[in-house]
PDB file of C-alpha atoms in Angstrom:
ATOM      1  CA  UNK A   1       9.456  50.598 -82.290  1.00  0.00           C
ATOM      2  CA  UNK A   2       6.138  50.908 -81.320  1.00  0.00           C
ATOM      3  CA  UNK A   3       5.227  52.293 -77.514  1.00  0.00           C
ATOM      4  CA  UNK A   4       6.233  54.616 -74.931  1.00  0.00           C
ATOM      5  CA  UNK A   5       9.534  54.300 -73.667  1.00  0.00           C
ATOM      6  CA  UNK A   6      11.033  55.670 -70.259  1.00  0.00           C
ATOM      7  CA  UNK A   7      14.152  56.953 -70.981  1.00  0.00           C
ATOM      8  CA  UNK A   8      16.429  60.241 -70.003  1.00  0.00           C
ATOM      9  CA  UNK A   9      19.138  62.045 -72.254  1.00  0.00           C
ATOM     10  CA  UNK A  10      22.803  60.834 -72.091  1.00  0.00           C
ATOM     11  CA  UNK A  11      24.032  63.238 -74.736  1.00  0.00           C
ATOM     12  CA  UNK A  12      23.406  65.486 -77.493  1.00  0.00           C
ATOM     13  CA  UNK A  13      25.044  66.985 -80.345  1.00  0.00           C
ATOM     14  CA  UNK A  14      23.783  69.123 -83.160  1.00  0.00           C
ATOM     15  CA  UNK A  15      23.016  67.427 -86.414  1.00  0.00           C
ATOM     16  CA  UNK A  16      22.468  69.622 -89.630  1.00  0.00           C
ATOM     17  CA  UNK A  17      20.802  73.261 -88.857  1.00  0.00           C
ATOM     18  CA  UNK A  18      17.811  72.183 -87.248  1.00  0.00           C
ATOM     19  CA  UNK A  19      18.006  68.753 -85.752  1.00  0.00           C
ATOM     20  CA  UNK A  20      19.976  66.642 -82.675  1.00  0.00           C
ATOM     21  CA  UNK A  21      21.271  63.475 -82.368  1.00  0.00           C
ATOM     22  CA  UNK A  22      20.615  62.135 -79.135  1.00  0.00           C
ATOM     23  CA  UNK A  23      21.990  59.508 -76.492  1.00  0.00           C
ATOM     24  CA  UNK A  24      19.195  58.093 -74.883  1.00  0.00           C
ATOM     25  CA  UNK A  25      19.111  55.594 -72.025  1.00  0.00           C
ATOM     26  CA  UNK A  26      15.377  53.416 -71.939  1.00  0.00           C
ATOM     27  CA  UNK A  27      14.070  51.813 -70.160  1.00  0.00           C
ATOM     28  CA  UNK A  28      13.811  48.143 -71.940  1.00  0.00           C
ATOM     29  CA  UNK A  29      16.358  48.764 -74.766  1.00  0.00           C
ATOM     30  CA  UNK A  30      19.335  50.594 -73.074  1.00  0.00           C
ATOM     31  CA  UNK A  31      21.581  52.879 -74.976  1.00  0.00           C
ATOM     32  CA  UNK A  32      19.348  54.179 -78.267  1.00  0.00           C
ATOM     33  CA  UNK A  33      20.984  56.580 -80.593  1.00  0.00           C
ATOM     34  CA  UNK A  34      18.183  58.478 -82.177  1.00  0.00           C
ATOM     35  CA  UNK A  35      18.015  61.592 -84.237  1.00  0.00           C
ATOM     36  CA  UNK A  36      15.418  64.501 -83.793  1.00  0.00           C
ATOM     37  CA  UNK A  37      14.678  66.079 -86.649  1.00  0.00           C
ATOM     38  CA  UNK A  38      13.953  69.597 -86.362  1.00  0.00           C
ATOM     39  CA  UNK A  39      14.251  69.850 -82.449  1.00  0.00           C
ATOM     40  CA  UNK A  40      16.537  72.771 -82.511  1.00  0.00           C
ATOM     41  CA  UNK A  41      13.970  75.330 -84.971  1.00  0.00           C
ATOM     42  CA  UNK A  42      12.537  77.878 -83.169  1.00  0.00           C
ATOM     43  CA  UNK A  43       8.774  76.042 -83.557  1.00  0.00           C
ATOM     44  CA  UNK A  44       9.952  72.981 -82.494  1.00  0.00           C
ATOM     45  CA  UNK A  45       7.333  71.857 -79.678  1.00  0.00           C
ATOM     46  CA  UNK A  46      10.542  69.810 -78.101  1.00  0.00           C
ATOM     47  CA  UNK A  47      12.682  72.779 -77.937  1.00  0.00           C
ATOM     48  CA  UNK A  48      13.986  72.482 -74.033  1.00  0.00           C
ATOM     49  CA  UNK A  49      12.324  69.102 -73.184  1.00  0.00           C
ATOM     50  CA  UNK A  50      15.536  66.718 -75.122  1.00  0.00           C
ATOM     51  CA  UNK A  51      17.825  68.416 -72.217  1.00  0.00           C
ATOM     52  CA  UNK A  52      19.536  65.636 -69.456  1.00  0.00           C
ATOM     53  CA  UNK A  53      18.251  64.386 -65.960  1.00  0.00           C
ATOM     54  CA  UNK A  54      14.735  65.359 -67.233  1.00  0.00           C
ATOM     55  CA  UNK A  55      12.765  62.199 -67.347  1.00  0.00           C
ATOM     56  CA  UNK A  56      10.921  61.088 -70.367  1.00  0.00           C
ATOM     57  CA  UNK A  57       8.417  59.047 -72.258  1.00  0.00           C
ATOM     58  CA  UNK A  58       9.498  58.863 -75.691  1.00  0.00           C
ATOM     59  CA  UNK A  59       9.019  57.365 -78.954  1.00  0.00           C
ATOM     60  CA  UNK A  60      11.143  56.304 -82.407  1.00  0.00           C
ATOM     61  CA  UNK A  61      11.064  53.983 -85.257  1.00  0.00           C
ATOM     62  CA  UNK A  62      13.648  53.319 -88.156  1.00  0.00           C
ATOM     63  CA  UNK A  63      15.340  49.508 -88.379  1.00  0.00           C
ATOM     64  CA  UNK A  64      19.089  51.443 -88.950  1.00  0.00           C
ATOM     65  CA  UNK A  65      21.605  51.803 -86.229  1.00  0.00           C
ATOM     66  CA  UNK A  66      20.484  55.135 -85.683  1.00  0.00           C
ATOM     67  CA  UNK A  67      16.585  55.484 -84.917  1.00  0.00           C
ATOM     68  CA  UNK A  68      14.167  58.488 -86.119  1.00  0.00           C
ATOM     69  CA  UNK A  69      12.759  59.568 -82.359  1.00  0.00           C
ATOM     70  CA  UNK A  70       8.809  60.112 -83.563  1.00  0.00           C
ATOM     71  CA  UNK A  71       7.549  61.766 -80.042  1.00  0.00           C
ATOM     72  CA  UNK A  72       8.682  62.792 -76.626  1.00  0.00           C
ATOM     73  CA  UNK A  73       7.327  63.914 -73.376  1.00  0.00           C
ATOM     74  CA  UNK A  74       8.780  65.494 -70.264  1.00  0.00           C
ATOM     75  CA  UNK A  75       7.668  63.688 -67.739  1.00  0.00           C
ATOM     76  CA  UNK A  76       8.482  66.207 -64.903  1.00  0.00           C
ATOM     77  CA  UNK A  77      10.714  68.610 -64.459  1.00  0.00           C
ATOM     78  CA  UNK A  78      14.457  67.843 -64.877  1.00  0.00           C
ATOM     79  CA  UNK A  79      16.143  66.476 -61.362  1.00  0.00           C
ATOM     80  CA  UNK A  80      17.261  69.741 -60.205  1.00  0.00           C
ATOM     81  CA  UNK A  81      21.554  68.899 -60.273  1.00  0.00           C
ATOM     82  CA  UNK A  82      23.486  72.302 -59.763  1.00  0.00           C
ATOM     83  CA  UNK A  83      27.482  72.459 -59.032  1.00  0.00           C
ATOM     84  CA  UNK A  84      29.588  69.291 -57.768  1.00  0.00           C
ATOM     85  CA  UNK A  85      26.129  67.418 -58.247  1.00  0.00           C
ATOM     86  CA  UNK A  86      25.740  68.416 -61.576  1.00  0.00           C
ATOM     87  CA  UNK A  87      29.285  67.641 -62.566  1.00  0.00           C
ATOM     88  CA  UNK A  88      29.124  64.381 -61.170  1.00  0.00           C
ATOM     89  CA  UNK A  89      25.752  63.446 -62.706  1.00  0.00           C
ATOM     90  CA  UNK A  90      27.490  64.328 -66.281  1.00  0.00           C
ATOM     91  CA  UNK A  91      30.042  61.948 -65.126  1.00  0.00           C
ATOM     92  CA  UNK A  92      27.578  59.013 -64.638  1.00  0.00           C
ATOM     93  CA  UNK A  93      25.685  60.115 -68.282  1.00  0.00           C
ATOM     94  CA  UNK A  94      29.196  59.841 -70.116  1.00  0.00           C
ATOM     95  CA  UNK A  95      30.071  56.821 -68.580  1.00  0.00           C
ATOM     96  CA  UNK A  96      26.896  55.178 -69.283  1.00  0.00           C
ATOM     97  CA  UNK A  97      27.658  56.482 -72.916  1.00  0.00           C
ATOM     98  CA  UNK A  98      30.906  55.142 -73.103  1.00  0.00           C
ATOM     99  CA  UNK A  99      30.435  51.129 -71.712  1.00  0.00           C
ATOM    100  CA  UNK A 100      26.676  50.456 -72.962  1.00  0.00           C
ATOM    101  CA  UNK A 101      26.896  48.781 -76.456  1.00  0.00           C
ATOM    102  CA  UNK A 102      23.644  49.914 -78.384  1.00  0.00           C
ATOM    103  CA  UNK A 103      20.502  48.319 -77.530  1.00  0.00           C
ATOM    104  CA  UNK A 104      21.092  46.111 -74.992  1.00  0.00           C
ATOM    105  CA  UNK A 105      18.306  45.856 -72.192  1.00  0.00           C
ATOM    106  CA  UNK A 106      19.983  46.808 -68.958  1.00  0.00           C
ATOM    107  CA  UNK A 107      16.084  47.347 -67.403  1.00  0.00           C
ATOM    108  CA  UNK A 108      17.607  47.232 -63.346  1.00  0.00           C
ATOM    109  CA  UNK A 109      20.353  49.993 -64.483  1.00  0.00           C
ATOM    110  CA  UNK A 110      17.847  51.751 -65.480  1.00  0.00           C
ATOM    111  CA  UNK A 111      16.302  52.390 -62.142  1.00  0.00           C
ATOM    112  CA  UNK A 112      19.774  52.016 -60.748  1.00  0.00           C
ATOM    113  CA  UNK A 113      20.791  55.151 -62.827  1.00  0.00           C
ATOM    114  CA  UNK A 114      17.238  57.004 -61.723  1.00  0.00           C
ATOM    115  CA  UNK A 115      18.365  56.472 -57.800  1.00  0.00           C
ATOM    116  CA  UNK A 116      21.547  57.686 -58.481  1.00  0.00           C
ATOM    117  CA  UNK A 117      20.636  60.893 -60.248  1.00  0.00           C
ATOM    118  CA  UNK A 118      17.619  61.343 -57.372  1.00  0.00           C
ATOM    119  CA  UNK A 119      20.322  60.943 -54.735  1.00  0.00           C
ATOM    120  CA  UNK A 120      22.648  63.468 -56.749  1.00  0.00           C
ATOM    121  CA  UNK A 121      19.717  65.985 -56.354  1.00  0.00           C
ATOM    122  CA  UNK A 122      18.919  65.552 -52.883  1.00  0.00           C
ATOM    123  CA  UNK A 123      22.552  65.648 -51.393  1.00  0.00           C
ATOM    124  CA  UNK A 124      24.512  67.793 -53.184  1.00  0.00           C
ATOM    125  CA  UNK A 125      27.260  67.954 -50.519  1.00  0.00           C
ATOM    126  CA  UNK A 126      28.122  64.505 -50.456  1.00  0.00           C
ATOM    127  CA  UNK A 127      27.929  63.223 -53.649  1.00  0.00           C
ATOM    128  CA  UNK A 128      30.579  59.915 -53.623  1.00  0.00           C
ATOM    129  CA  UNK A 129      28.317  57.550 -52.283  1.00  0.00           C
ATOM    130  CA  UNK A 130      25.232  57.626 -54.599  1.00  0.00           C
ATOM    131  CA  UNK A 131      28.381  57.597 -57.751  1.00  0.00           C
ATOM    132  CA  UNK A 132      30.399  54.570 -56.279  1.00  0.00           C
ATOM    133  CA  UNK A 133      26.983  52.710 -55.733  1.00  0.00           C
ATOM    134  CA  UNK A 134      26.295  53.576 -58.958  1.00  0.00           C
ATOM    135  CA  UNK A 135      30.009  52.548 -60.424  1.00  0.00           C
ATOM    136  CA  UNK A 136      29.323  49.277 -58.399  1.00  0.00           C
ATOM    137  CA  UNK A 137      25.890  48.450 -59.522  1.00  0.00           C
ATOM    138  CA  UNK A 138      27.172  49.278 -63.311  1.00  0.00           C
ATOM    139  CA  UNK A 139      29.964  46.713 -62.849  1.00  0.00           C
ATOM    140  CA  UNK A 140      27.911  44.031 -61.860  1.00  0.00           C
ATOM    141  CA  UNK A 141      25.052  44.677 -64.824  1.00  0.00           C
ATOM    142  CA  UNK A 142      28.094  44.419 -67.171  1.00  0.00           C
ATOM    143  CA  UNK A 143      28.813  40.676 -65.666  1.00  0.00           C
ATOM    144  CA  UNK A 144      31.876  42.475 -63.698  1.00  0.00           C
ATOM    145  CA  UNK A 145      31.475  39.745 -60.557  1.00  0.00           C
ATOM    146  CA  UNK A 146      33.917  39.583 -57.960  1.00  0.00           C
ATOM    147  CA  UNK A 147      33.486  38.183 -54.160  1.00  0.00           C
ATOM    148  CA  UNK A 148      34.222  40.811 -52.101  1.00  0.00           C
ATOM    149  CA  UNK A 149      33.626  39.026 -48.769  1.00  0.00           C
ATOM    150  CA  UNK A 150      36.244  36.149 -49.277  1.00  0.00           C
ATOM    151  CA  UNK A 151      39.882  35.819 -50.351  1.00  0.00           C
ATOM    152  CA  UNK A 152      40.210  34.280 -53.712  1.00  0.00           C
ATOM    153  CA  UNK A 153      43.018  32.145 -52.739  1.00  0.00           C
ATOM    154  CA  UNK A 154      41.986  30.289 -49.596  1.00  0.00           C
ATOM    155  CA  UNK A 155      37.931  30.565 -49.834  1.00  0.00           C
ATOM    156  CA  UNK A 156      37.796  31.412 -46.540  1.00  0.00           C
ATOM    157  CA  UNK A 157      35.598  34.692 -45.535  1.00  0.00           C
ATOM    158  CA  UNK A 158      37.537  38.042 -44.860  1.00  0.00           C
ATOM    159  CA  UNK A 159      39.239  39.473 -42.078  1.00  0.00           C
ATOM    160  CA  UNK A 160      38.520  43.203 -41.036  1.00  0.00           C
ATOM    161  CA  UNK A 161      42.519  43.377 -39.640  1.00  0.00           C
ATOM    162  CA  UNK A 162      43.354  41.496 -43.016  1.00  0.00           C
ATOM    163  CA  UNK A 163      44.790  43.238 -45.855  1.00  0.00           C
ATOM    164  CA  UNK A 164      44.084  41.662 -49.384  1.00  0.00           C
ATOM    165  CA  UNK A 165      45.137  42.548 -52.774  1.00  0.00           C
ATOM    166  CA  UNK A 166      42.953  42.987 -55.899  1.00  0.00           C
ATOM    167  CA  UNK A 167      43.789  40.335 -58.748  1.00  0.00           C
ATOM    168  CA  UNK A 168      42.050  40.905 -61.628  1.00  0.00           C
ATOM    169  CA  UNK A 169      39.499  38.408 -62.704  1.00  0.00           C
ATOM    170  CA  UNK A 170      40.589  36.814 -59.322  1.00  0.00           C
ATOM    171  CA  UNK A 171      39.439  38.797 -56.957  1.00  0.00           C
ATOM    172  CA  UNK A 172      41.241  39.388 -53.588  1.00  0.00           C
ATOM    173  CA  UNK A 173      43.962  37.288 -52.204  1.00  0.00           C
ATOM    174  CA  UNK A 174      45.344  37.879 -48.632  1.00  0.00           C
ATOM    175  CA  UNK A 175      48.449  39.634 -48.692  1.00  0.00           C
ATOM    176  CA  UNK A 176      51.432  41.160 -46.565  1.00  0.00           C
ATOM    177  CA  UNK A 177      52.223  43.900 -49.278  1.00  0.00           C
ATOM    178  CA  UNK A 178      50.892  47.204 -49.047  1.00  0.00           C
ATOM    179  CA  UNK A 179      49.987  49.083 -52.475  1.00  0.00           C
ATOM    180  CA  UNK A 180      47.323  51.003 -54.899  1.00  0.00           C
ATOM    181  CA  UNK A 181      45.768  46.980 -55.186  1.00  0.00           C
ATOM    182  CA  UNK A 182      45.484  46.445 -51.592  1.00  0.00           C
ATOM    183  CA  UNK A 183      41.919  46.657 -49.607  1.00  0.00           C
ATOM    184  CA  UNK A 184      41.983  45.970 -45.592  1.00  0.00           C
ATOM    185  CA  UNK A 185      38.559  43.587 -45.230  1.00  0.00           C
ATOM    186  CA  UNK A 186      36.426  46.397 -43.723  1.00  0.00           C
ATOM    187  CA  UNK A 187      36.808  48.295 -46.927  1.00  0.00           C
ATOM    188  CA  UNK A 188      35.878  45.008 -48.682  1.00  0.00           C
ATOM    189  CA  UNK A 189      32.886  44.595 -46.455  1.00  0.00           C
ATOM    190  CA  UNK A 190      31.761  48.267 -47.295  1.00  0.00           C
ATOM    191  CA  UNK A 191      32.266  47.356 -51.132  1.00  0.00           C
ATOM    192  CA  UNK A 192      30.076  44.389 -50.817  1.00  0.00           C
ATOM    193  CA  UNK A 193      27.289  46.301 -48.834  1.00  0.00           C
ATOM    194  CA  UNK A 194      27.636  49.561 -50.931  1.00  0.00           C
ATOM    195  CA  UNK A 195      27.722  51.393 -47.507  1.00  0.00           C
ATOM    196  CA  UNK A 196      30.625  53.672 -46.881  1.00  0.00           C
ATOM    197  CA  UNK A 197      30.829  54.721 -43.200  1.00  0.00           C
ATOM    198  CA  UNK A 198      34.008  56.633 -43.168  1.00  0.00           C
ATOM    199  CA  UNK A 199      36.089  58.640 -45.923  1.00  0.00           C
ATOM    200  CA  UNK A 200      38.449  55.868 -45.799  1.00  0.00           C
ATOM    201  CA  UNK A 201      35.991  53.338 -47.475  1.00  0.00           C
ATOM    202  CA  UNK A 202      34.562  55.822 -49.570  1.00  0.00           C
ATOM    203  CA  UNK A 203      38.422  56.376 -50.918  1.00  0.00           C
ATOM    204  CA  UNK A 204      38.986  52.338 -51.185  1.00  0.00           C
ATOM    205  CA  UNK A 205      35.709  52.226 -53.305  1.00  0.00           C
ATOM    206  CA  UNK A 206      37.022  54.522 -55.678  1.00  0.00           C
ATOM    207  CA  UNK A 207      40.624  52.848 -55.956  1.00  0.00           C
ATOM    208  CA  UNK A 208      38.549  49.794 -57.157  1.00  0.00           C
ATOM    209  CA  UNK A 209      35.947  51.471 -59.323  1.00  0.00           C
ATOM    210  CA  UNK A 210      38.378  52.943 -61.364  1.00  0.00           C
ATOM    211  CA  UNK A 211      39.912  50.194 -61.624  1.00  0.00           C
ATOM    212  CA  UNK A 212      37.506  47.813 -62.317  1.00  0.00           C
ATOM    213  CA  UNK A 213      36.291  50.105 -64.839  1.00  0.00           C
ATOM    214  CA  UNK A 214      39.342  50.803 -67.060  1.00  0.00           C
ATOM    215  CA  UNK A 215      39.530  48.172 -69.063  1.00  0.00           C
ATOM    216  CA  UNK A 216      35.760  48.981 -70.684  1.00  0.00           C
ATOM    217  CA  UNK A 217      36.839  53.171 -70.946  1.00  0.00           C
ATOM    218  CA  UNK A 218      40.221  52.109 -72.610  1.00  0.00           C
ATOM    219  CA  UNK A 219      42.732  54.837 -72.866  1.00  0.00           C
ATOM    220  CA  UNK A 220      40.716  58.322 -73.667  1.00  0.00           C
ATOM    221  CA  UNK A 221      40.094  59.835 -70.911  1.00  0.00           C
ATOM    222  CA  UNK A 222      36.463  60.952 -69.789  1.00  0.00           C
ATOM    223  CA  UNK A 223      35.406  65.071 -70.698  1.00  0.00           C
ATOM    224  CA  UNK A 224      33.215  65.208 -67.780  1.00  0.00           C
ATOM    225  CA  UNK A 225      36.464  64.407 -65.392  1.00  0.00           C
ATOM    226  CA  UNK A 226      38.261  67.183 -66.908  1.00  0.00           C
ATOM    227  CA  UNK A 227      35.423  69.771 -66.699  1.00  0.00           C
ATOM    228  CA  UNK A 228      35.241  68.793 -63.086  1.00  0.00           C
ATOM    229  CA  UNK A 229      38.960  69.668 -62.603  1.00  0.00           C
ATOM    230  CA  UNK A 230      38.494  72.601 -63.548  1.00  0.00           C
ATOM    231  CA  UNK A 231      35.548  73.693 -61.671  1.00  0.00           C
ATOM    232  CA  UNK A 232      36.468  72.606 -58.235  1.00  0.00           C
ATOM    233  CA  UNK A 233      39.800  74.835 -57.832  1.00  0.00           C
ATOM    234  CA  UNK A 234      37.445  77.836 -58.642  1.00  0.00           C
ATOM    235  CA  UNK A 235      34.358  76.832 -55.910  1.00  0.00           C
ATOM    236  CA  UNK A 236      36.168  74.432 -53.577  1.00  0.00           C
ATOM    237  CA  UNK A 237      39.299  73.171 -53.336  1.00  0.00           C
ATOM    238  CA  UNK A 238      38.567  70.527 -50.531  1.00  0.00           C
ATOM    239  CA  UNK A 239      35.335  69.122 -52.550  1.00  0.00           C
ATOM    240  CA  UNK A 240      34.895  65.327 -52.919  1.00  0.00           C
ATOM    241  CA  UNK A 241      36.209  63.619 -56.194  1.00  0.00           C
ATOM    242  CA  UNK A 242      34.361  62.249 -59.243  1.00  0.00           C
TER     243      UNK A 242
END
């Protein structure tokens, strides 16, 4: 490919003694997978730039499934994530990893995934609303659509007092029963406007993220969840979710 590309590093693994293969999420093609040779020798000139949440211009070629990355540049300094932040931005890089087929242009999740990891940096106390914004802006990229402001079964537009429960590919039907599915319409309206007043949307927007998203992670169940398990009982135990 010829050009500069905006991209940032999903995830990397060591490839033979010297080299990484990389994750990377661009700008205009999506998810690349690209190898760097020699990136991990001592004299390697990108030695500490191929790390995650720093943001780059790079460069590759090959026609194979897996590209030959022929440049790089840090662009600034990586977003500075530390603790829950950090965690969680892992979380959004894995999940990105795990639901983007390979070059695919997703060019609006691109800067969807930049504002997300910019938020992550700036509030690192209150991380849940820049990752369900993100979880909700990734469903809708993926052609994920669902009305949240009016019940599937009767058209009409929600009630705030109303209590509706999430059918899938459906949407949300107006409903007596309480359960996991159900949403009153104030949570639906803070779903719809991605603004979460209270903890109670902010807990309704995760109920549907996850499970809205489910069907594209499958069964195995995400490393960067189970890291974050185990850090929070250590630093604290009343920290928001992933």
């Amino acid at each position: 490919m010829e050009g500069w590309q905006r991209a940032f590093v999903l995830h990397s693994r060591p490839y033979s003694e010297t080299s990484l293969l990389l994750d990377l999420f661009t700008e205009s093609q999506g998810r690349v997978r690209v190898l760097a040779k020699g990136a991990r020798s001592r004299r390697s000139q990108l030695k500490g730039t191929l790390q995650p949440f720093t943001p780059l211009l790079v460069r590759w070629g090959g026609r194979g499934e897996v590209k030959t990355l022929r440049n790089a540049e840090a662009v600034s300094l990586a977003l500075p994530l530390s603790g829950i932040a950090l965690y969680c931005g892992l979380y959004v890089n894995e999940l990105l990893s795990r639901v983007l087929e390979q070059q695919i242009p997703f060019s609006e999740l691109f800067f969807d995934y930049l504002n997300c990891v910019q938020a992550l940096a700036a509030d690192t106390a209150s991380p849940e609303p820049a990752l369900r914004r993100f979880e909700l802006a990734l469903l809708g990229h993926l052609g994920y659509g669902v009305d949240f402001l009016h019940c599937a079964g009767s058209g009409e537009p929600i009630s705030d007092a109303m209590t509706y429960s999430y059918r899938e590919e459906k949407g949300f039907i107006a409903s007596l029963v309480v359960g996991q599915r159900s949403f009153t319409g104030s949570e639906l309206r803070a779903l719809a406007t991605r603004n979460f007043p209270d903890a109670a949307s902010l807990r309704a927007a995760k109920r549907f993220t996850r499970m809205a998203l489910k069907p594209y992670l499958g069964g195995k169940p995400l490393k960067s969840q189970e890291l974050f398990r185990q850090f929070i009982p250590k630093k604290r135990p009343d920290a928001p979710q992933q």
